[in-house]
Short mmCIF file of C-alpha atoms in Angstrom, two decimals:
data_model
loop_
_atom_site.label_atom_id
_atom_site.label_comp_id
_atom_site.label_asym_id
_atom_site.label_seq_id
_atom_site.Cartn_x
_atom_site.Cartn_y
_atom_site.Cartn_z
CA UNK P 1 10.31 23.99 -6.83
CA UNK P 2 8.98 22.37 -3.31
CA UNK P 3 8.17 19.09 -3.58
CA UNK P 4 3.80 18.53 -3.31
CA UNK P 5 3.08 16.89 -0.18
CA UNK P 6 0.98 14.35 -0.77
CA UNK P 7 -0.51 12.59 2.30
CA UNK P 8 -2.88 9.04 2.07
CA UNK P 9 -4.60 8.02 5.35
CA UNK P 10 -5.18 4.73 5.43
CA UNK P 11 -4.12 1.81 3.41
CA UNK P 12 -6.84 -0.46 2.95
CA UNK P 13 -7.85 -1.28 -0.76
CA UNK P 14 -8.35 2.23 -1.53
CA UNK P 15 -5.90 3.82 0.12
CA UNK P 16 -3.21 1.52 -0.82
CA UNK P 17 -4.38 2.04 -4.76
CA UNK P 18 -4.76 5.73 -4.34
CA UNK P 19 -1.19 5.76 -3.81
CA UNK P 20 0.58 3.42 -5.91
CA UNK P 21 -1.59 4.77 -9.04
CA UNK P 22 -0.22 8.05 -7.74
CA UNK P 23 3.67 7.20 -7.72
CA UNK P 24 3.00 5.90 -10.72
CA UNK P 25 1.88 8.97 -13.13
CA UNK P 26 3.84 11.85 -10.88
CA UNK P 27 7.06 12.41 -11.16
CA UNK P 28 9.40 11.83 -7.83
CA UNK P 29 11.27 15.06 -8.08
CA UNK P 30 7.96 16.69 -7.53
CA UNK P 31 5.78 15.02 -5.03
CA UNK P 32 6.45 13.56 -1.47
CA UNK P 33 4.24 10.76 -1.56
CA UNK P 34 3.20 9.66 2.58
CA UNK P 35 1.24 6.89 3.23
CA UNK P 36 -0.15 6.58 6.60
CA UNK P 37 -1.68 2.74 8.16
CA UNK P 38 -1.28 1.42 11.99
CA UNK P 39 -0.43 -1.69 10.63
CA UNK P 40 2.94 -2.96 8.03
CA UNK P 41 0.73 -5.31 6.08
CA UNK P 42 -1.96 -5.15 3.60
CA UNK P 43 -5.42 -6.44 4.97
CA UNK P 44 -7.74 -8.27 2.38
CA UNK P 45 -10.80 -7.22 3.95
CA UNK P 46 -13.22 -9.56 1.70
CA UNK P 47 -11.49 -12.42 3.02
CA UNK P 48 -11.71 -11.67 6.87
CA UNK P 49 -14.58 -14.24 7.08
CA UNK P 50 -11.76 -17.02 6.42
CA UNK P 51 -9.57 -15.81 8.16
CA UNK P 52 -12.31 -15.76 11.25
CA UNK P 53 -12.65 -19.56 10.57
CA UNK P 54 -8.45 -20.58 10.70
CA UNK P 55 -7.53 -19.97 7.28
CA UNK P 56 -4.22 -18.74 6.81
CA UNK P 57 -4.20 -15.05 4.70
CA UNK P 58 -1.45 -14.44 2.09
CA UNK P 59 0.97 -11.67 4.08
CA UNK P 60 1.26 -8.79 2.11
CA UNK P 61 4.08 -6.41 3.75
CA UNK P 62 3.73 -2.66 2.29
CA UNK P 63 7.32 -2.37 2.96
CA UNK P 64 7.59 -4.79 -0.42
CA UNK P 65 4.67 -3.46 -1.86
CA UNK P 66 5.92 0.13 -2.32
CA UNK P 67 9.72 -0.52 -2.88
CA UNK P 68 11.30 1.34 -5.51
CA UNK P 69 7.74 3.37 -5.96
CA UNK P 70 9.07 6.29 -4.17
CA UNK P 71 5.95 6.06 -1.35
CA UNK P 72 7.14 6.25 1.82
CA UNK P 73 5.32 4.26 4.79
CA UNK P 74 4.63 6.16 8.18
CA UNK P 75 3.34 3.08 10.44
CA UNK P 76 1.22 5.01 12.77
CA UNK P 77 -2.86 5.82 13.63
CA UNK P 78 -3.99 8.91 12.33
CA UNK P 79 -5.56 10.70 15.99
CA UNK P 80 -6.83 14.55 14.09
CA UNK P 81 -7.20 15.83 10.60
CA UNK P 82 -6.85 20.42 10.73
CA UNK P 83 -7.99 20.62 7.39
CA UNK P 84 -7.95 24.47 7.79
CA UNK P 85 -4.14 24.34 8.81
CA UNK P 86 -3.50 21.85 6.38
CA UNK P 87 -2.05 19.00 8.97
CA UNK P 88 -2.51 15.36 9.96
CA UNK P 89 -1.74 14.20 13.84
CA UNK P 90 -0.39 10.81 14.11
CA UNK P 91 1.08 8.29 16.76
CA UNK P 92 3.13 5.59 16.93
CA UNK P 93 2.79 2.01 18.39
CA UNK P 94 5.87 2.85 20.07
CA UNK P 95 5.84 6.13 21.45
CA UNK P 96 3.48 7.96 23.62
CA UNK P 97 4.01 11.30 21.80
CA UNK P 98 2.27 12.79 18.50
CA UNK P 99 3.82 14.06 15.58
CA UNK P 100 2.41 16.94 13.36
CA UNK P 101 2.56 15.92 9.47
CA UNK P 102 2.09 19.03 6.97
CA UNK P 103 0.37 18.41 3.74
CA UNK P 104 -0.48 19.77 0.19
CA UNK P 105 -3.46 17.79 -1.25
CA UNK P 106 -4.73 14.91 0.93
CA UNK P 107 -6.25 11.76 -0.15
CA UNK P 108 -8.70 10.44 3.31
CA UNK P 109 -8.99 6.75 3.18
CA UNK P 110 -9.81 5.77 6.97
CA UNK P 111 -12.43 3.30 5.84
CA UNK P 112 -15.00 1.54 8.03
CA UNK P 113 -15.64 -0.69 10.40
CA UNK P 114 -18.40 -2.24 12.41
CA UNK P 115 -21.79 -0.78 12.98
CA UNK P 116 -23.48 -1.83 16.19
CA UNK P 117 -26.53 0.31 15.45
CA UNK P 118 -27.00 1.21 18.70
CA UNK P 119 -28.34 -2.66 20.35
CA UNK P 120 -27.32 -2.54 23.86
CA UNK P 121 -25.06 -5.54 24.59
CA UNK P 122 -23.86 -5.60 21.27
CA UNK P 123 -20.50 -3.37 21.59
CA UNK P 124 -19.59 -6.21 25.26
CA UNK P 125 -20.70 -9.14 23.50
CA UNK P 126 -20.79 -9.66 19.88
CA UNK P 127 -17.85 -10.27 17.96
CA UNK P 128 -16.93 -7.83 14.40
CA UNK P 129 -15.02 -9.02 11.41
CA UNK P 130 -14.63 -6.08 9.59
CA UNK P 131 -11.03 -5.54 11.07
CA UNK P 132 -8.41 -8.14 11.28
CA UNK P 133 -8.02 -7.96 15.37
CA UNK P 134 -11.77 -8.73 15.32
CA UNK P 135 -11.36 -11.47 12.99
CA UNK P 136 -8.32 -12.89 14.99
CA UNK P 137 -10.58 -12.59 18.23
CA UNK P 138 -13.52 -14.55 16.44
CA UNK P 139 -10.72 -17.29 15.21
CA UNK P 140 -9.87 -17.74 18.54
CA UNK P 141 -13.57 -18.19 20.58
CA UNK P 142 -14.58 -20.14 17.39
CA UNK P 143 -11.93 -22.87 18.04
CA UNK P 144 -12.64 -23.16 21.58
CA UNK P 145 -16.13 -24.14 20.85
CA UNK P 146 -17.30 -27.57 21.68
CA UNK P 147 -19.98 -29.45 19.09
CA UNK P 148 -23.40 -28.69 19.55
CA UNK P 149 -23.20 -24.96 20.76
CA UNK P 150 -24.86 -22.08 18.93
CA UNK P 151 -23.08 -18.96 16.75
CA UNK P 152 -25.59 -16.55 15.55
CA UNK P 153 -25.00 -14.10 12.28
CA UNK P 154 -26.90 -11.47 13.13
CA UNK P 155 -27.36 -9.61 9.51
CA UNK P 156 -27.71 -11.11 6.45
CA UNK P 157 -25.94 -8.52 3.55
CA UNK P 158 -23.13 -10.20 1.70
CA UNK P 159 -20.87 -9.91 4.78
CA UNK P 160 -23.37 -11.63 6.99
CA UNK P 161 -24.19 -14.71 4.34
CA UNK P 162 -20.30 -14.80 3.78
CA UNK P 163 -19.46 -14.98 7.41
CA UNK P 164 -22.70 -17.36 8.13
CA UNK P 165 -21.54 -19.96 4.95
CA UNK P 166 -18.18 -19.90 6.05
CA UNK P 167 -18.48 -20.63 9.72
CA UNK P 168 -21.07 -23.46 8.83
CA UNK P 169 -18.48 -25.31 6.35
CA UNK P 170 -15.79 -24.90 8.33
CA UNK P 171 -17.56 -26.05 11.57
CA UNK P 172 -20.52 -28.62 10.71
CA UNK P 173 -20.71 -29.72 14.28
CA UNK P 174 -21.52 -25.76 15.14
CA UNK P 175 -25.35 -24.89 14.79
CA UNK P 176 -25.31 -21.94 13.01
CA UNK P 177 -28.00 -19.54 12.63
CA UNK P 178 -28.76 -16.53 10.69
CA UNK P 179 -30.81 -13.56 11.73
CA UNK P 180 -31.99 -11.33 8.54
CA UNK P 181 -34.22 -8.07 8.93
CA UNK P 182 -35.98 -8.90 5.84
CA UNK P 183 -36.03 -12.26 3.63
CA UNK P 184 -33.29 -14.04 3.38
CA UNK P 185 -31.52 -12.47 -0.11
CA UNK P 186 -34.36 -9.78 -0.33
CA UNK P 187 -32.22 -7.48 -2.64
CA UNK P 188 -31.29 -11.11 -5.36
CA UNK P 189 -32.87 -12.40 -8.50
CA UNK P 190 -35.16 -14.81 -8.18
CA UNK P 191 -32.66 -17.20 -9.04
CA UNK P 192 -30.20 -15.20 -6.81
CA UNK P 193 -32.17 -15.92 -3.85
CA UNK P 194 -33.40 -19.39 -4.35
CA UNK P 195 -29.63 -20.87 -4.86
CA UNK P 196 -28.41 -18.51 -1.37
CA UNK P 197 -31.40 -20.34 0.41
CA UNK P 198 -30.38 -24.02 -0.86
CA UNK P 199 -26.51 -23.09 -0.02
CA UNK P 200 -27.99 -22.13 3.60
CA UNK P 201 -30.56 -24.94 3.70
CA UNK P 202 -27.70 -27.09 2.79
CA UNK P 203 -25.13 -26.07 5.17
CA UNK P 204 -27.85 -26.55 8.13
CA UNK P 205 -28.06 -23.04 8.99
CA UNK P 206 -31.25 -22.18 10.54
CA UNK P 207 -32.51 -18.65 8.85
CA UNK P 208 -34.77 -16.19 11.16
CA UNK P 209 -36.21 -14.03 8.52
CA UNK P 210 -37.92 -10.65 9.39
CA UNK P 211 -35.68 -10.66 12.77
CA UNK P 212 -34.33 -7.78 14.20
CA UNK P 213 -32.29 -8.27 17.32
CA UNK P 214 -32.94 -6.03 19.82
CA UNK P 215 -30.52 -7.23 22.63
CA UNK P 216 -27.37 -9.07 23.09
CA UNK P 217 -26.23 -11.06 25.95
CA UNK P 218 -23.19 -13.48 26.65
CA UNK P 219 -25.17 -16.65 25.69
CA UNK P 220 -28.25 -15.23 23.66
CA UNK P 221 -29.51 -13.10 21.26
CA UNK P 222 -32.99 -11.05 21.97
CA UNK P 223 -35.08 -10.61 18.93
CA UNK P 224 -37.95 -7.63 18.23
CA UNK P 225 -40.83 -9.79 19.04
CA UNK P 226 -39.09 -10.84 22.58
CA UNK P 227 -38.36 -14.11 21.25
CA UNK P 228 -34.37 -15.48 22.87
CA UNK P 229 -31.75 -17.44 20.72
CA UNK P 230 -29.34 -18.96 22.19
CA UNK P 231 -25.75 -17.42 21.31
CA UNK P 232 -22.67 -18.81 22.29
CA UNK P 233 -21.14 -16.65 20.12
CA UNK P 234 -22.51 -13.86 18.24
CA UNK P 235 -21.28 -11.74 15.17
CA UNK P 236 -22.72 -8.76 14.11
CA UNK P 237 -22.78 -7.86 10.40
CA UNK P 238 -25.41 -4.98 10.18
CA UNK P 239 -23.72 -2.44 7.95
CA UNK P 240 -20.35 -0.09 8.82
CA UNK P 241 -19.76 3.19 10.61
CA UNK P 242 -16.77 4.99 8.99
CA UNK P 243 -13.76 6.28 11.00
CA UNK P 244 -15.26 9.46 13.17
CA UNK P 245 -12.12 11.75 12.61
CA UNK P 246 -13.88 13.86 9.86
CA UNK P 247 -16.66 14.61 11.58
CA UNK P 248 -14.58 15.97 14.30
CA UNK P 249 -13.16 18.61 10.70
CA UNK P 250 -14.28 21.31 9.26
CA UNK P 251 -15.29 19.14 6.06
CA UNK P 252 -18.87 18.98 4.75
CA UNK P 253 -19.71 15.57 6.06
CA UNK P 254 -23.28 13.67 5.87
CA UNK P 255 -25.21 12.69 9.10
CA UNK P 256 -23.60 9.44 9.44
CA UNK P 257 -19.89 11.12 9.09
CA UNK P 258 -19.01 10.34 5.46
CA UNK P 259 -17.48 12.98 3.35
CA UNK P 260 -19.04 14.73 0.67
CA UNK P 261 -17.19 14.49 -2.62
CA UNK P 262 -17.97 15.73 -6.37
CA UNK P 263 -17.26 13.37 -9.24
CA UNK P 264 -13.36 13.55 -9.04
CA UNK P 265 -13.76 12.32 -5.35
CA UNK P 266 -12.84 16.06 -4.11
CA UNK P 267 -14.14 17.13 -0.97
CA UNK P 268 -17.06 19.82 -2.40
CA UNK P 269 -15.73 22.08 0.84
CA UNK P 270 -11.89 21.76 0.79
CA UNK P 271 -10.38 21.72 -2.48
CA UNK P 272 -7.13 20.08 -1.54
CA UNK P 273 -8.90 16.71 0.16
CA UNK P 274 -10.09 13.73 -2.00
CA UNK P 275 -12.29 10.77 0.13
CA UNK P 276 -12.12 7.45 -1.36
CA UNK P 277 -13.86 4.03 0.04
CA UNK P 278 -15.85 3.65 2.27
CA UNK P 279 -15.32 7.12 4.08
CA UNK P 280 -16.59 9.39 1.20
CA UNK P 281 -20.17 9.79 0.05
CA UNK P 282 -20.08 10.03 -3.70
CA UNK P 283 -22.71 10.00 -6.38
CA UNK P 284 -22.62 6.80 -8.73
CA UNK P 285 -25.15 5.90 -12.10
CA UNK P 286 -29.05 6.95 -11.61
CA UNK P 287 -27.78 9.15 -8.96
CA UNK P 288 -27.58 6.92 -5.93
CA UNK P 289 -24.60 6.98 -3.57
CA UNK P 290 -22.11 4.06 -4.23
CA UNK P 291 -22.46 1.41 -1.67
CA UNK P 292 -19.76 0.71 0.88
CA UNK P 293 -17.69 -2.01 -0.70
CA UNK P 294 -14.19 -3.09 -2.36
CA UNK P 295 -16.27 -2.85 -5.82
CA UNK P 296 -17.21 0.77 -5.33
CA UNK P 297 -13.60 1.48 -3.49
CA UNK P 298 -11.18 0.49 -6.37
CA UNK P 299 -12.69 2.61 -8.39
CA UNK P 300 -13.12 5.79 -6.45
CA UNK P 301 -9.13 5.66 -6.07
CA UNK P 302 -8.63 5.51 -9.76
CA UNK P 303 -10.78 8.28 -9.96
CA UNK P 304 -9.32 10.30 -7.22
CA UNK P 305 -5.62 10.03 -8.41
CA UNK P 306 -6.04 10.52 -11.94
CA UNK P 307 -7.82 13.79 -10.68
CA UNK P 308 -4.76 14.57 -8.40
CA UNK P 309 -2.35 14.08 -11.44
CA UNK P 310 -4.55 15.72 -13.98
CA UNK P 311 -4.81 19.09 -11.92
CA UNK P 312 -1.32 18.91 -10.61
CA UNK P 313 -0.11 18.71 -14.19
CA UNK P 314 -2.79 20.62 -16.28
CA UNK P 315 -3.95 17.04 -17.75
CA UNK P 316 -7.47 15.99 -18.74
CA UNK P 317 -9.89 15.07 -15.52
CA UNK P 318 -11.12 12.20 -15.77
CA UNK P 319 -14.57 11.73 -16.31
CA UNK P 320 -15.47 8.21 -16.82
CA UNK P 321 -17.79 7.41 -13.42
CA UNK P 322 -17.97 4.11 -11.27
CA UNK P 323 -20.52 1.90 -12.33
CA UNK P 324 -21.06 -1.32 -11.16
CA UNK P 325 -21.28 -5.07 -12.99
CA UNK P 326 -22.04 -7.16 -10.31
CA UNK P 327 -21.78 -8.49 -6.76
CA UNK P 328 -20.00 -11.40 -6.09
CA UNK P 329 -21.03 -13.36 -2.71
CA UNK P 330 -18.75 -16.31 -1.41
CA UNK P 331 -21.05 -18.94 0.18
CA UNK P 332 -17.90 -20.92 1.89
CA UNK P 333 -15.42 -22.66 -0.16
CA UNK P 334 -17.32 -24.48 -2.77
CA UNK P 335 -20.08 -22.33 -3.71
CA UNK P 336 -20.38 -18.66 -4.23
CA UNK P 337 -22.92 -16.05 -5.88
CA UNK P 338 -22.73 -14.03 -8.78
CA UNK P 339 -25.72 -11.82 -9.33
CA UNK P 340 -25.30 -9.30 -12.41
CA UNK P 341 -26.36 -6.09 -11.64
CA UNK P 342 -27.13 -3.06 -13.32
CA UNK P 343 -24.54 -0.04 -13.58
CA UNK P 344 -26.94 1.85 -10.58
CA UNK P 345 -26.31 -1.95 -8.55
CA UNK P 346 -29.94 -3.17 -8.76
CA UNK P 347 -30.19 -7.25 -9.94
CA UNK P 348 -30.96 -8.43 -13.02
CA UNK P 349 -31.90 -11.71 -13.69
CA UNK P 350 -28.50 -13.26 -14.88
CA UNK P 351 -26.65 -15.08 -12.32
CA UNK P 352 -23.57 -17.46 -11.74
CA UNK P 353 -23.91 -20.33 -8.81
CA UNK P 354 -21.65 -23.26 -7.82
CA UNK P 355 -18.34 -24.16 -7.89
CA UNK P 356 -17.91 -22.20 -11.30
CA UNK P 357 -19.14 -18.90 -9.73
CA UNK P 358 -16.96 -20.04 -6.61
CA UNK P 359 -13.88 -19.95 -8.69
CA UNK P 360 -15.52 -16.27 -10.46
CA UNK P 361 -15.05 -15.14 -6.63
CA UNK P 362 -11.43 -16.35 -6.18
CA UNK P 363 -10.10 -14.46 -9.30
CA UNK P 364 -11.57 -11.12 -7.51
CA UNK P 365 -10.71 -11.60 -4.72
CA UNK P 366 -7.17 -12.05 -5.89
CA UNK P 367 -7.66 -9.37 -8.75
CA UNK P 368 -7.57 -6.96 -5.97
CA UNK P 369 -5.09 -8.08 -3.86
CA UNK P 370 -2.74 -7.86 -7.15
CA UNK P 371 -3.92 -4.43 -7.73
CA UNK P 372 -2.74 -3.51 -4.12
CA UNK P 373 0.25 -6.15 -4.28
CA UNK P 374 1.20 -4.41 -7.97
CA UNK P 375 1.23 -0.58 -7.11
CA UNK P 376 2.34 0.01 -11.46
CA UNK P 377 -0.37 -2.48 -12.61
CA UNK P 378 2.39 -4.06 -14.49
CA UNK P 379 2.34 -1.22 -17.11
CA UNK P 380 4.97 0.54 -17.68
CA UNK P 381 5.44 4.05 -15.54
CA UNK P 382 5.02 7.34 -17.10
CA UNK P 383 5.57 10.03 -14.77
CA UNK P 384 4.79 13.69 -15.53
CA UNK P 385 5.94 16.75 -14.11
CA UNK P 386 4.18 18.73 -11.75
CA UNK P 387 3.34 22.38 -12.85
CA UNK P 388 4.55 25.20 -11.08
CA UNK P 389 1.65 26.58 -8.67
CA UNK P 390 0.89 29.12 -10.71
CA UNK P 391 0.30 27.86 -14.45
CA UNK P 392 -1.35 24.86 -11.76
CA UNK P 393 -3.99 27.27 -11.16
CA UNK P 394 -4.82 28.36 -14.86
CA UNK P 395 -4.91 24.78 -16.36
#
């Protein structure tokens, strides 16, 4: 029997899961296993705001990652998805040409990155730390600031109160502000909100509620109401636009690009393409999409290659649905939030603050770099046989 091509684009939290859980319950004599990422390391996204301020990242190569998994590593940037004829395009950092990679069942994984919403000035001016070469760009016009000038957060979600926290500890002498759409911590618990406004308060970052930014210059930021703050730097934090490939497809995609999955994170228009992360629009508790995060991420690539294995091997599918416990919010090094949620991701009034809910924040973060970092979990592998196509197509 052929070998099932199995191809992963992208190898971000998701990705990276999607295939090690994968290798792990399928059988090597069965599947070809291809994971494809423009870069050799893994990338903790969550932690991009430290890394923005000169902290030095764990480096995480995928090379030691996947050894002795049976995954094999194509280091190149996906360019077109042919979901009709069943084939990825890639290219290389090293060579001008494209190569054509054939597939069986596809897992898409491409991810997100910054949204500039459309704010002239924003795309020439304002700096993006939801890749690592945009937080290595921030790192570096962050240190050659001088004391006294201005960095503006435009945004306040959990990225934009991490990145805001983080640049203010690291850099009292910086005045910091924060520019938030609504109140500062709108979507918190009471006590949610009043501990992210004493961490801010605290830090000396000045908060411009009920801003929106309208323009963005080299030295200033232009708000709704025509009011100017000055901005030697600015970073924008307003949400994420996922990777535009699949919109360029054939697959059922929503407005904004993201594709439309069922419960097993299959595409509801190609059977043999699963969306995980950020790039798929799935359906969590209460019915409401799950948000674009790690939390809702991990998840969907459990759920997507347990329903890979199951149907490649006539198992059970699995039917257990992300839910969600909590959000966790770093507020620099010595403080952090954790707001319960309910299993639909709206806050209840239980909440950790301080240095214990710091340390809460630190064990997830590194939770899911293990997950990544430990493709078999640490449990022991049981790989099952692939069915022949055609008892595949009756279990």
């Amino acid at each position: 029997m052929q070998q099932h091509r199995i191809i992963v684009l992208g190898a971000g939290y998701t990705g990276a899961v999607a295939a090690g859980r994968l290798a792990k319950q399928l059988h090597r004599e069965d599947v070809a296993i291809t994971l494809v990422n423009p870069e050799p390391d893994f990338v903790e996204r969550v932690r991009l705001h430290q890394l923005a301020v000169g902290q030095e990242l764990t480096r995480r190569p995928f090379s030691e990652i996947f050894a002795g998994t049976g995954v094999a590593l194509k280091l190149a940037k996906v360019t077109a998805v042919d979901v009709d004829r069943k084939t990825v395009t890639v290219s290389t950092a090293n060579s001008a040409e494209h190569e054509e990679l054939a597939y069986d069942t596809l897992v898409y994984a491409l991810g997100s990155g910054w949204n500039t919403q459309g704010v002239p000035g924003t795309a020439e001016h304002a700096h993006e730390i939801s890749s690592r070469p945009g937080a290595l760009r921030l790192r570096d016009r962050l240190a050659a600031l001088e004391a006294g000038q201005s960095v503006v957060v435009v945004g306040a979600g959990l990225t934009g109160l991490e990145a805001a926290t983080e640049i203010a500890e690291a850099r009292p002498d910086l005045d910091v502000a924060l520019a938030a759409r609504g109140a500062l911590g709108d979507w918190l618990s009471p006590k949610g909100r009043q501990h992210v406004r004493k961490v801010v308060d605290g830090l000396g970052i000045t908060a411009h509620e009920h801003t929106a930014v309208t323009a963005v210059d080299a030295d200033r930021v232009t708000t709704g109401d025509g009011t100017t703050l000055p901005a030697a730097v600015t970073v924008w934090t307003t949400g994420f636009a996922v990777h535009p490939i699949a919109r360029a497809t054939t697959l059922e995609v929503t407005d904004t690009g993201r594709l439309v999955v069922d419960a097993t994170m299959r595409s509801v228009s190609h059977p043999d393409v699963y969306a995980v992360g950020d790039a798929a629009l799935a359906m969590g508790p209460g019915d409401k999409p799950l948000r674009m995060s790690c939390a809702s991420g991990t998840p969907m690539a459990w759920q997507a290659a347990d329903a890979i294995a199951a149907r490649l091997t006539g198992g059970k599918l699995p039917k257990t649905a992300p839910r969600y416990f909590n959000q966790c919010i770093s507020l620099g090094r010595r403080e952090a939030l954790i707001q319960y949620v309910t299993a639909d991701d709206r806050s209840v009034r239980a909440a950790l603050t301080g240095r214990f809910a710091a340390g809460y924040k630190e064990l997830i973060c590194k939770g899911a770099a293990w997950g990544v970092a430990n493709p078999t979990m640490g449990i022991p592998t049981r790989r099952r046989r692939v069915l022949p196509t055609p008892a595949r197509a009756m279990a």
